[in-house]
XYZ file of N, CA and C in Angstrom:
774
model
N -19.649 33.393 -60.502
C -19.616 32.305 -61.216
C -19.040 31.872 -62.448
N -19.260 30.585 -62.185
C -18.517 30.213 -64.060
C -19.013 31.137 -65.915
N -18.422 31.284 -66.304
C -19.345 31.341 -67.311
C -18.336 31.310 -68.660
N -19.203 32.426 -69.988
C -18.521 32.699 -70.292
C -18.242 34.083 -70.516
N -16.981 34.830 -70.686
C -16.329 35.967 -70.556
C -16.349 36.844 -71.497
N -16.205 38.315 -71.690
C -15.954 38.235 -72.767
C -15.170 39.908 -72.689
N -14.634 40.475 -73.695
C -13.967 41.500 -73.577
C -13.388 42.268 -74.817
N -13.788 43.469 -74.962
C -13.003 44.746 -75.861
C -12.194 45.362 -75.110
N -11.209 45.951 -76.437
C -9.903 46.615 -75.967
C -10.763 47.978 -76.993
N -10.182 49.078 -75.860
C -10.298 50.379 -76.628
C -8.379 50.933 -76.572
N -8.490 51.345 -78.226
C -6.883 51.719 -77.556
C -7.387 53.651 -77.478
N -6.480 54.120 -76.967
C -6.063 55.842 -76.955
C -6.465 56.831 -78.045
N -6.275 56.300 -79.537
C -6.604 56.921 -80.557
C -7.961 56.498 -80.680
N -9.219 55.872 -80.062
C -10.484 55.385 -80.501
C -10.307 54.141 -81.490
N -9.411 53.314 -81.282
C -9.561 51.983 -82.150
C -10.378 51.511 -81.333
N -11.070 50.196 -82.083
C -11.638 49.053 -81.205
C -11.137 47.857 -81.343
N -10.966 47.191 -80.564
C -10.641 45.446 -81.032
C -11.643 44.530 -81.165
N -10.927 43.534 -81.491
C -11.965 42.295 -81.808
C -12.557 42.030 -80.646
N -13.740 41.327 -80.590
C -14.021 41.148 -78.791
C -13.709 39.283 -78.987
N -13.694 39.182 -77.456
C -12.366 38.084 -77.388
C -12.857 37.495 -76.176
N -13.562 36.357 -76.131
C -14.484 35.161 -75.535
C -13.120 34.618 -74.868
N -13.690 34.070 -73.626
C -13.229 33.421 -73.297
C -13.926 32.477 -71.661
N -13.702 31.386 -71.885
C -14.778 30.652 -71.121
C -14.008 29.908 -69.247
N -14.949 30.733 -68.351
C -14.041 29.895 -67.420
C -15.063 28.855 -66.193
N -14.547 28.118 -65.697
C -15.031 26.896 -65.309
C -14.584 27.174 -63.649
N -15.928 26.983 -63.102
C -15.739 26.809 -61.691
C -15.917 25.299 -61.190
N -14.956 24.999 -60.324
C -14.396 23.455 -60.113
C -15.551 23.750 -59.123
N -16.510 22.394 -58.627
C -17.225 21.891 -57.631
C -16.570 21.919 -56.384
N -17.538 22.483 -55.362
C -16.746 21.834 -54.034
C -16.423 20.683 -53.522
N -15.761 20.488 -52.691
C -15.077 18.546 -52.040
C -15.255 19.012 -50.690
N -15.320 18.040 -50.170
C -15.568 17.311 -48.447
C -14.283 17.323 -48.125
N -13.304 18.469 -47.895
C -12.165 18.282 -47.337
C -12.631 17.845 -45.827
N -12.103 16.820 -45.075
C -12.872 16.713 -43.203
C -11.739 16.174 -42.569
N -11.617 16.434 -41.337
C -10.741 16.077 -40.158
C -11.781 14.947 -39.818
N -10.723 13.768 -39.144
C -11.710 12.880 -38.158
C -10.857 12.374 -36.984
N -11.083 11.800 -36.192
C -10.409 11.444 -35.059
C -10.861 11.939 -33.966
N -10.287 11.284 -32.973
C -10.553 11.728 -31.166
C -9.926 13.040 -30.854
N -10.759 14.021 -30.508
C -10.050 15.540 -29.744
C -9.415 15.212 -29.073
N -9.326 13.683 -28.259
C -9.093 13.727 -26.439
C -8.339 13.349 -26.512
N -7.293 12.995 -25.545
C -6.539 11.510 -25.376
C -6.443 11.224 -23.943
N -5.799 10.744 -23.336
C -5.623 10.471 -21.735
C -4.256 10.259 -21.770
N -3.443 11.503 -20.549
C -2.127 11.450 -20.443
C -1.462 10.008 -20.374
N -0.395 10.125 -21.376
C 0.916 9.004 -21.745
C 0.348 8.257 -22.853
N -1.001 8.417 -23.654
C -1.460 7.794 -24.820
C -1.233 9.205 -25.620
N -1.982 8.827 -26.821
C -2.399 9.283 -28.430
C -3.791 9.490 -28.907
N -4.127 10.103 -29.978
C -4.930 9.946 -30.556
C -4.351 10.413 -32.188
N -4.890 9.868 -33.114
C -4.982 9.897 -34.723
C -6.092 10.847 -35.497
N -5.064 11.719 -36.079
C -5.995 12.537 -36.707
C -6.267 12.367 -37.851
N -7.150 12.166 -39.092
C -7.006 11.346 -40.258
C -7.804 12.880 -41.470
N -7.155 13.114 -42.358
C -7.840 14.043 -43.588
C -8.411 13.112 -44.244
N -9.410 13.944 -45.006
C -9.680 13.173 -46.305
C -9.506 13.912 -47.544
N -9.958 13.128 -48.530
C -10.763 14.112 -49.750
C -9.625 14.607 -50.647
N -7.982 14.966 -50.304
C -7.693 16.049 -51.130
C -6.498 15.193 -51.601
N -5.765 15.931 -52.727
C -4.865 15.060 -53.398
C -3.265 15.234 -52.748
N -2.957 16.252 -51.719
C -1.940 16.541 -50.882
C -2.189 16.938 -49.466
N -1.589 17.037 -48.421
C -2.134 17.658 -47.443
C -0.546 18.089 -46.635
N -0.801 19.497 -45.944
C 0.359 19.634 -45.542
C -0.143 20.533 -44.043
N 0.340 19.628 -42.457
C -0.061 19.725 -41.628
C 0.817 20.866 -40.652
N 0.324 22.132 -39.714
C 1.198 22.668 -38.997
C 2.801 22.105 -38.299
N 2.609 21.212 -38.414
C 3.339 19.965 -37.439
C 4.431 19.769 -38.525
N 3.890 20.347 -39.791
C 5.358 19.931 -40.595
C 5.258 18.449 -41.425
N 4.046 17.859 -41.083
C 4.288 16.683 -41.703
C 2.974 16.624 -42.862
N 3.122 15.809 -44.071
C 2.701 16.146 -44.806
C 1.656 14.549 -45.850
N 1.569 13.911 -44.564
C 0.962 12.407 -44.497
C -0.799 12.767 -44.389
N -1.510 11.999 -44.466
C -2.738 11.971 -44.304
C -3.076 11.825 -43.000
N -2.479 11.111 -41.978
C -2.570 10.981 -41.055
C -1.160 11.237 -40.092
N -2.058 11.632 -39.201
C -0.800 12.354 -37.987
C -1.387 11.719 -36.688
N 0.022 11.362 -35.697
C -0.260 10.715 -34.021
C 0.021 12.211 -33.481
N -1.154 12.403 -32.974
C -1.107 13.139 -31.684
C -0.702 13.184 -30.378
N 0.118 13.294 -29.502
C 0.272 13.333 -28.311
C 0.422 14.220 -27.457
N 0.518 15.511 -27.841
C 1.047 16.746 -26.863
C -0.543 17.264 -27.444
N -1.645 18.105 -26.138
C -2.928 18.824 -26.245
C -1.957 20.369 -27.812
N -2.931 20.822 -27.914
C -3.103 22.165 -28.956
C -3.715 22.249 -30.253
N -3.769 23.391 -30.716
C -4.320 23.231 -31.997
C -3.812 22.547 -33.252
N -4.254 21.935 -34.203
C -3.376 21.099 -35.264
C -3.959 21.936 -36.112
N -3.562 21.922 -37.190
C -4.176 22.611 -38.754
C -3.768 21.963 -39.923
N -4.481 21.576 -41.016
C -4.142 20.683 -42.024
C -4.706 21.599 -43.377
N -3.853 21.917 -43.949
C -3.910 22.476 -45.527
C -4.538 21.434 -46.400
N -4.958 21.332 -47.343
C -5.301 20.389 -48.456
C -5.730 21.204 -49.886
N -5.166 20.593 -50.314
C -4.649 20.665 -52.074
C -5.828 19.238 -53.189
N -6.859 19.845 -53.569
C -7.532 18.772 -54.557
C -6.749 18.835 -56.057
N -7.031 18.295 -56.829
C -6.707 17.811 -58.611
C -6.529 19.214 -58.632
N -7.433 20.251 -58.425
C -7.391 21.398 -59.266
C -6.891 22.350 -58.509
N -6.019 21.883 -57.935
C -5.034 23.086 -56.922
C -6.052 23.881 -56.064
N -7.440 23.526 -55.667
C -8.306 24.276 -55.012
C -7.401 23.996 -53.079
N -7.532 24.979 -52.505
C -6.777 24.409 -50.965
C -8.333 24.616 -49.748
N -8.058 23.946 -49.101
C -9.043 23.959 -48.047
C -8.173 23.869 -46.696
N -8.723 24.952 -45.339
C -7.960 24.489 -44.466
C -8.961 24.358 -43.062
N -8.847 23.599 -42.521
C -8.958 23.172 -41.272
C -8.625 22.705 -39.956
N -8.756 23.583 -38.947
C -8.181 23.291 -37.510
C -8.991 22.828 -36.695
N -8.199 22.152 -35.597
C -8.795 21.275 -34.742
C -8.201 21.129 -33.241
N -9.227 21.379 -32.352
C -8.242 21.575 -31.033
C -8.375 20.742 -30.168
N -7.164 19.666 -30.128
C -6.999 18.541 -29.648
C -6.538 18.574 -27.952
N -7.149 18.137 -26.730
C -6.972 17.825 -25.322
C -6.847 16.860 -24.832
N -6.036 17.036 -24.079
C -5.249 16.002 -22.503
C -6.500 15.702 -21.643
N -6.819 15.042 -21.483
C -7.445 14.210 -20.175
C -6.290 13.897 -19.029
N -6.603 14.449 -18.194
C -5.919 13.545 -16.864
C -6.549 12.499 -16.170
N -5.579 11.905 -16.241
C -5.717 10.124 -15.176
C -6.306 10.524 -13.759
N -6.942 9.727 -13.295
C -7.177 9.335 -11.862
C -6.041 9.307 -11.358
N -6.314 10.054 -10.060
C -5.514 9.909 -9.108
C -5.276 8.405 -8.422
N -4.439 7.469 -8.109
C -4.350 6.387 -7.887
C -3.061 6.221 -6.673
N -2.852 7.097 -6.103
C -1.444 6.595 -4.989
C -2.273 6.261 -3.640
N -2.884 5.636 -2.882
C -3.671 5.671 -2.150
C -2.619 4.621 -0.700
N -3.742 4.753 0.404
C -2.566 5.072 1.539
C -2.746 3.770 1.822
N -2.093 2.672 2.569
C -2.021 1.341 3.243
C -2.018 2.124 4.825
N -2.717 0.968 5.528
C -2.672 1.714 7.307
C -1.734 0.959 7.636
N -1.051 -0.050 6.832
C 0.441 -1.215 7.247
C 0.768 -1.068 6.394
N 2.338 -1.212 6.273
C 3.144 -2.071 5.076
C 3.733 -3.629 5.496
N 2.384 -4.277 6.701
C 3.318 -5.762 6.477
C 1.681 -6.013 7.535
N 1.617 -7.520 7.679
C 0.195 -8.685 7.934
C 0.946 -9.587 8.559
N 0.913 -10.292 9.416
C 0.590 -11.321 10.504
C -0.508 -11.922 10.399
N 0.088 -13.509 10.700
C -0.911 -14.066 11.670
C -1.906 -13.347 12.497
N -1.520 -12.451 13.258
C -1.848 -11.382 14.460
C -2.463 -10.472 14.536
N -1.875 -9.701 13.142
C -2.528 -8.539 12.720
C -2.686 -8.381 11.121
N -3.403 -9.250 11.054
C -3.816 -9.834 9.599
C -4.758 -8.629 8.804
N -5.335 -7.647 9.225
C -6.532 -6.606 8.888
C -5.438 -5.276 7.860
N -5.915 -5.537 7.058
C -5.526 -4.192 6.472
C -6.728 -3.103 6.086
N -6.032 -2.049 5.678
C -7.279 -0.754 5.478
C -6.656 -0.038 4.234
N -7.155 0.489 3.222
C -6.784 1.073 1.775
C -7.391 1.661 1.697
N -7.125 3.374 1.759
C -8.262 4.369 1.099
C -7.425 5.338 -0.115
N -7.976 6.049 -0.428
C -7.761 6.954 -1.380
C -8.875 7.979 -1.318
N -8.906 9.237 -1.482
C -9.422 10.876 -1.439
C -10.446 10.146 -2.356
N -11.914 10.159 -2.837
C -12.391 10.337 -3.543
C -12.376 11.264 -4.597
N -12.669 11.130 -6.309
C -12.667 11.908 -6.969
C -14.138 11.533 -7.630
N -15.128 12.771 -8.189
C -16.067 12.705 -8.423
C -15.811 12.035 -10.106
N -16.789 11.003 -9.985
C -16.868 11.017 -11.473
C -16.439 9.544 -12.144
N -15.202 8.745 -10.793
C -14.358 8.029 -10.737
C -14.574 6.990 -10.100
N -14.570 5.327 -10.485
C -14.682 4.329 -9.997
C -13.233 3.824 -10.177
N -13.540 3.036 -8.810
C -12.128 2.467 -7.766
C -12.442 0.807 -8.014
N -11.718 -0.212 -8.467
C -11.503 -1.457 -7.966
C -10.446 -2.011 -7.909
N -10.465 -2.802 -6.656
C -9.556 -3.252 -5.904
C -9.646 -4.272 -6.005
N -7.672 -5.402 -6.559
C -7.309 -6.637 -6.100
C -6.595 -6.667 -5.179
N -6.954 -7.200 -3.583
C -6.316 -7.132 -2.786
C -5.084 -8.108 -2.658
N -5.183 -9.535 -3.848
C -4.021 -10.009 -4.227
C -3.635 -11.530 -3.596
N -5.062 -11.760 -3.019
C -5.097 -13.168 -2.611
C -6.395 -14.035 -3.059
N -7.221 -13.044 -4.425
C -8.299 -13.288 -4.719
C -9.648 -12.391 -4.261
N -9.359 -11.539 -3.458
C -10.246 -10.842 -3.038
C -10.270 -9.589 -3.587
N -11.849 -8.823 -3.909
C -11.815 -7.273 -5.047
C -12.962 -7.084 -4.123
N -12.872 -5.254 -4.390
C -13.842 -4.352 -4.089
C -13.729 -3.299 -5.132
N -14.753 -2.431 -4.591
C -14.898 -1.687 -4.859
C -15.255 -0.504 -3.977
N -15.239 0.878 -4.603
C -14.878 1.957 -3.833
C -13.439 2.678 -3.384
N -13.783 3.607 -2.877
C -12.539 4.830 -2.485
C -12.045 4.592 -0.747
N -12.566 3.027 -0.836
C -11.420 2.514 0.553
C -12.466 1.322 0.755
N -11.005 0.570 0.909
C -11.394 -1.076 1.736
C -10.337 -1.549 2.679
N -11.459 -2.640 3.440
C -11.012 -3.211 4.538
C -10.976 -4.458 3.941
N -9.733 -5.339 4.570
C -9.444 -7.190 4.150
C -9.188 -7.372 5.214
N -9.531 -8.667 5.582
C -8.114 -9.563 6.520
C -8.097 -10.688 5.554
N -6.513 -10.714 6.035
C -5.859 -11.904 4.875
C -5.729 -13.260 5.897
N -6.009 -14.256 5.502
C -5.607 -15.779 5.472
C -4.067 -15.961 5.809
N -3.345 -15.964 6.393
C -2.105 -15.788 6.567
C -1.431 -17.308 6.608
N -0.692 -17.625 5.742
C -0.151 -18.807 5.774
C 1.589 -18.717 5.316
N 2.548 -19.813 5.386
C 3.669 -19.902 5.192
C 4.083 -19.513 4.272
N 3.151 -20.313 2.624
C 3.478 -20.470 1.407
C 3.432 -18.732 0.644
N 2.693 -17.733 1.796
C 2.812 -16.575 1.124
C 3.480 -15.375 1.659
N 4.852 -15.295 0.962
C 5.516 -13.950 1.654
C 5.311 -12.813 1.255
N 4.410 -12.518 0.360
C 4.146 -11.100 -0.244
C 2.653 -11.063 -0.725
N 2.116 -9.648 -0.705
C 0.530 -9.735 -0.900
C 0.907 -8.647 -2.158
N 0.302 -8.721 -3.597
C 0.372 -7.192 -4.264
C -1.044 -7.043 -4.634
N -1.214 -5.444 -3.691
C -2.464 -4.703 -3.734
C -2.462 -3.955 -5.144
N -3.499 -3.922 -5.967
C -3.436 -3.575 -7.139
C -5.050 -2.812 -6.968
N -4.621 -1.387 -7.832
C -5.773 -0.195 -7.703
C -5.820 0.692 -8.768
N -7.419 0.304 -10.055
C -7.280 0.461 -10.911
C -8.892 1.758 -11.091
N -8.001 2.738 -11.414
C -9.206 4.080 -11.188
C -9.282 4.583 -12.783
N -11.099 4.664 -12.751
C -11.245 4.832 -13.943
C -12.706 6.340 -14.002
N -12.302 7.103 -14.886
C -12.777 8.059 -14.986
C -13.946 7.845 -16.037
N -15.168 7.948 -15.558
C -16.438 7.606 -16.579
C -16.704 8.144 -17.078
N -16.283 9.685 -17.365
C -16.667 10.778 -18.149
C -15.585 10.691 -19.109
N -14.079 10.584 -19.445
C -13.077 10.588 -20.090
C -12.672 9.021 -20.784
N -13.089 7.829 -19.757
C -12.872 6.827 -20.246
C -10.882 6.611 -19.461
N -10.890 7.656 -19.537
C -9.206 7.273 -18.522
C -8.878 6.373 -17.712
N -8.056 5.703 -17.516
C -7.610 4.180 -16.779
C -6.467 4.482 -16.098
N -6.297 4.612 -14.967
C -5.079 4.682 -13.916
C -4.665 3.137 -13.433
N -3.510 2.915 -13.376
C -3.369 1.933 -12.080
C -2.261 1.460 -11.194
N -2.133 1.564 -10.353
C -1.074 1.058 -9.669
C -1.013 0.057 -8.437
N 0.162 -0.617 -8.220
C 0.351 -1.756 -7.197
C 1.259 -1.297 -6.066
N 0.793 -1.864 -5.252
C 1.829 -2.028 -3.677
C 1.734 -3.325 -3.455
N 3.422 -3.485 -2.712
C 3.176 -4.944 -2.158
C 3.332 -4.584 -0.535
N 2.519 -5.621 0.201
C 2.941 -5.690 1.566
C 3.263 -7.045 1.883
N 4.272 -6.932 2.449
C 4.988 -7.840 3.688
C 4.075 -9.083 4.147
N 4.643 -9.940 4.488
C 4.099 -11.354 5.327
C 4.953 -11.447 6.304
N 4.507 -10.806 7.408
C 5.821 -11.024 8.656
C 5.739 -12.483 9.508
N 6.808 -12.963 9.872
C 6.488 -14.277 10.625
C 6.214 -13.782 12.099
N 5.094 -14.087 12.564
C 5.344 -14.065 13.896
C 5.022 -14.886 14.510
N 6.001 -14.718 15.701
C 5.521 -15.987 16.635
C 5.587 -15.761 18.324
N 3.968 -16.091 18.824
C 4.163 -16.101 19.728
C 4.873 -16.213 20.915
N 4.805 -15.713 21.791
C 5.331 -16.553 23.169
C 4.753 -16.885 24.590
N 3.500 -17.484 24.201
C 3.030 -18.416 24.626
C 1.644 -18.958 23.683
N 1.930 -20.394 24.443
C 0.219 -21.478 23.966
C -0.398 -21.658 24.659
N -1.333 -22.531 24.304
C -2.249 -23.045 25.291
C -3.350 -23.939 24.909
N -2.685 -25.419 24.687
C -3.225 -26.257 23.891
C -3.983 -27.041 24.773
N -5.187 -26.454 24.904
C -6.342 -27.565 26.053
C -7.557 -27.831 25.307
N -7.347 -27.148 23.898
C -8.664 -27.841 23.037
C -9.779 -27.149 23.172
N -9.453 -25.884 23.317
C -10.763 -24.831 23.207
C -10.673 -24.281 21.603
N -9.592 -25.169 20.611
C -9.241 -24.410 19.320
C -9.062 -22.863 19.667
N -8.214 -22.546 20.437
C -7.785 -21.442 20.113
C -6.190 -21.208 20.612
N -5.433 -21.069 19.695
C -4.309 -21.245 19.923
C -3.126 -22.692 20.965
N -4.059 -23.306 20.049
C -3.613 -24.697 20.432
C -2.595 -25.559 20.216
N -1.961 -24.724 18.847
C -0.437 -25.332 18.238
C 0.178 -24.513 18.663
N 1.589 -24.745 18.428
C 2.500 -23.539 18.212
C 3.279 -24.199 16.619
N 3.057 -22.442 16.231
C 3.975 -22.439 14.696
C 3.321 -23.942 13.121
N 1.894 -24.120 13.535
C 1.611 -24.966 11.943
C 2.159 -24.578 10.733
N 2.587 -25.129 9.990
C 3.078 -24.927 8.854
C 4.603 -24.858 8.537
N 5.193 -24.791 9.383
C 6.355 -23.921 9.905
C 7.486 -24.897 10.119
N 8.554 -25.146 9.568
C 9.594 -25.840 10.223
C 10.582 -26.007 11.370
N 10.070 -26.880 12.345
C 10.277 -26.269 13.595
C 11.182 -27.277 14.397
N 11.451 -27.132 15.996
C 12.136 -28.118 16.707
C 12.165 -27.269 17.754
N 11.427 -28.281 18.718
C 11.165 -27.907 20.382
C 12.040 -28.537 21.235
N 12.601 -28.180 22.080
C 14.191 -28.355 23.234
C 13.444 -28.234 24.419
N 13.473 -28.788 25.578
C 13.028 -28.773 26.859
C 14.512 -27.982 27.309
N 14.115 -28.167 28.795
C 15.459 -27.126 29.103
C 16.465 -28.411 29.902
N 16.362 -29.251 29.317
C 17.797 -30.648 29.089
C 18.577 -30.991 27.782
N 17.827 -29.909 26.893
C 18.484 -29.430 24.888
C 17.732 -30.983 24.485
N 16.968 -31.321 25.200
C 16.323 -32.843 24.092
C 15.172 -32.237 23.534
N 15.704 -32.933 21.973
C 14.413 -32.726 21.254
C 12.945 -33.044 21.370
N 11.669 -32.416 21.233
C 10.234 -33.048 22.457
C 9.689 -32.888 20.885
N 10.165 -32.154 19.668
C 8.952 -32.181 18.640
C 9.864 -31.997 17.560
N 9.335 -32.259 16.286
C 10.622 -31.835 15.166
C 9.183 -32.426 13.686
N 9.069 -31.018 13.259
C 8.436 -30.673 11.944
C 7.404 -29.958 11.526
N 5.858 -29.934 10.923
C 5.943 -28.492 10.302
C 4.393 -28.619 10.754
N 3.555 -29.464 11.545
C 2.631 -29.708 11.740
C 1.932 -28.628 12.630
N 2.909 -27.913 13.486
C 2.451 -27.518 14.557
C 2.769 -28.241 16.238
N 3.894 -28.021 16.916
C 3.609 -28.266 18.488
C 2.129 -28.343 19.534
N 1.879 -29.321 19.804
C 0.582 -29.646 20.256
C 0.365 -29.394 21.546
N 2.008 -29.448 21.894
C 2.375 -29.563 23.488
C 2.730 -30.901 24.424
N 2.666 -31.773 23.507
C 3.141 -33.005 24.409
C 4.775 -33.661 23.548
N 4.707 -34.821 24.435
C 6.253 -35.795 23.693
C 5.611 -36.991 24.166
N 5.735 -37.694 22.903
C 5.806 -39.199 22.875
C 3.923 -39.443 23.830
N 3.152 -38.412 23.462
C 1.922 -38.774 23.823
C 1.436 -38.150 24.939
N 2.170 -37.851 26.003
C 1.973 -37.334 26.742
C 2.290 -35.780 26.938
N 1.467 -35.318 28.137
C 1.175 -33.483 27.688
C 2.359 -33.436 28.568
N 3.220 -32.142 28.277
C 4.624 -31.754 28.907
C 3.532 -30.804 29.879
N 4.494 -30.593 30.351
C 4.373 -29.496 31.941
C 4.263 -28.360 31.682
N 3.549 -27.198 31.804
C 3.438 -26.371 31.876
C 5.131 -25.357 32.246
N 5.669 -24.937 31.270
C 6.768 -24.486 31.503
C 7.725 -23.476 29.928
N 8.703 -23.498 30.168
C 9.049 -22.570 28.845
C 9.840 -23.856 28.245
N 9.634 -23.198 26.867
C 10.990 -24.255 25.952
C 11.549 -23.592 25.155
N 12.541 -24.518 24.659
C 13.121 -23.604 23.520
C 13.155 -24.048 22.283
N 12.739 -23.432 21.180
C 12.430 -23.474 20.020
C 13.771 -23.075 18.643
N 13.194 -23.824 17.471
C 13.847 -23.268 16.328
C 13.355 -23.116 15.278
N 13.417 -22.167 14.248
C 12.430 -22.328 13.567
C 13.088 -21.511 12.083
N 12.937 -22.300 11.076
C 13.906 -22.200 9.726
C 12.697 -21.703 8.974
N 13.041 -20.904 8.484
C 11.929 -20.351 7.402
C 13.028 -19.662 5.671
N 12.144 -19.472 4.706
C 12.731 -18.615 3.581
C 11.830 -17.714 3.470
N 12.531 -16.475 2.890
C 11.801 -15.261 2.857
C 11.495 -15.434 1.792
N 10.759 -13.637 0.758
C 10.011 -13.585 -0.155
C 11.564 -13.580 -1.126
N 12.460 -13.265 -0.575
C 13.856 -13.157 -1.900
C 14.765 -14.383 -1.492
N 13.867 -15.566 -1.219
C 14.460 -17.151 -1.069
C 15.556 -17.027 -0.285
N 15.711 -16.315 0.634
C 16.839 -16.528 1.418
C 16.297 -17.296 2.799
N 16.853 -18.333 3.150
C 16.727 -19.024 4.448
C 16.987 -18.215 5.744
N 16.373 -18.290 6.751
C 16.792 -17.916 7.575
C 16.502 -18.879 9.243
N 17.170 -18.812 10.182
C 16.932 -19.545 11.330
C 16.772 -18.895 12.663
N 15.603 -19.222 13.218
C 14.870 -18.317 14.557
C 15.083 -18.814 16.175
N 15.454 -18.387 16.750
C 15.627 -18.901 18.189
C 15.223 -18.784 18.969
N 14.241 -18.950 20.379
C 13.862 -18.072 21.437
C 13.123 -18.949 21.961
N 12.065 -19.067 23.014
C 11.504 -19.527 24.046
C 10.342 -19.075 23.483
N 9.167 -20.145 23.938
C 7.807 -20.270 24.323
C 7.485 -20.858 25.574
N 6.018 -19.929 26.019
C 5.789 -20.391 27.387
C 4.577 -21.513 27.276
N 4.859 -23.217 27.646
C 3.407 -23.330 27.524
C 2.620 -23.473 28.915
């Protein structure tokens, strides 16, 4: 401990010196500390803050009060106070892995006939899953099934999965795009039963009979009539104009049976 220290010197011939007094002061303890999150999610970082020293020296070579940590490991900081007293603290910073999000699609496209889609991902313990199916529908769990209401105006859907580890708080997100294919039936039955009563509603189409006469043109869908008269059961020629997701215009030609 500090206090008054005295000393007397003796020579080899027996002479004795005067008593010498010296006062030693003990500096009080000082609260040197390091704070900050000791873990971070992959791709992110954490900040370590040292306090109550006059100067700082980290094992990374930095001499600032705070450092940003982007890799896991042992981080040591030495602090020196105004009395040149030193303290050293070491902390172990860990990296938390992100939950997996690479889900599996039952199909990479949908159309008006095959409009159901299933998305699945192996379940990880302690992970919550939230799905955005791209059309306003959402759900939870490691698997989801959804039926799309296909329209001409939508050419693709973006499906987004967000996975969160409830223990570490780490979140991972991925998005996958599915195409909306143009499905053209080869037969339709306009008999008033509300099933397959119109041909290609919502698309810019033209219908021709065997003589090449245009018997329908428009986007409301052909109901099988011409000038208010129901046409005979037969095969008719169609021409469909549509725009794909890359804003390219296509013209498709073929036959449909009434």
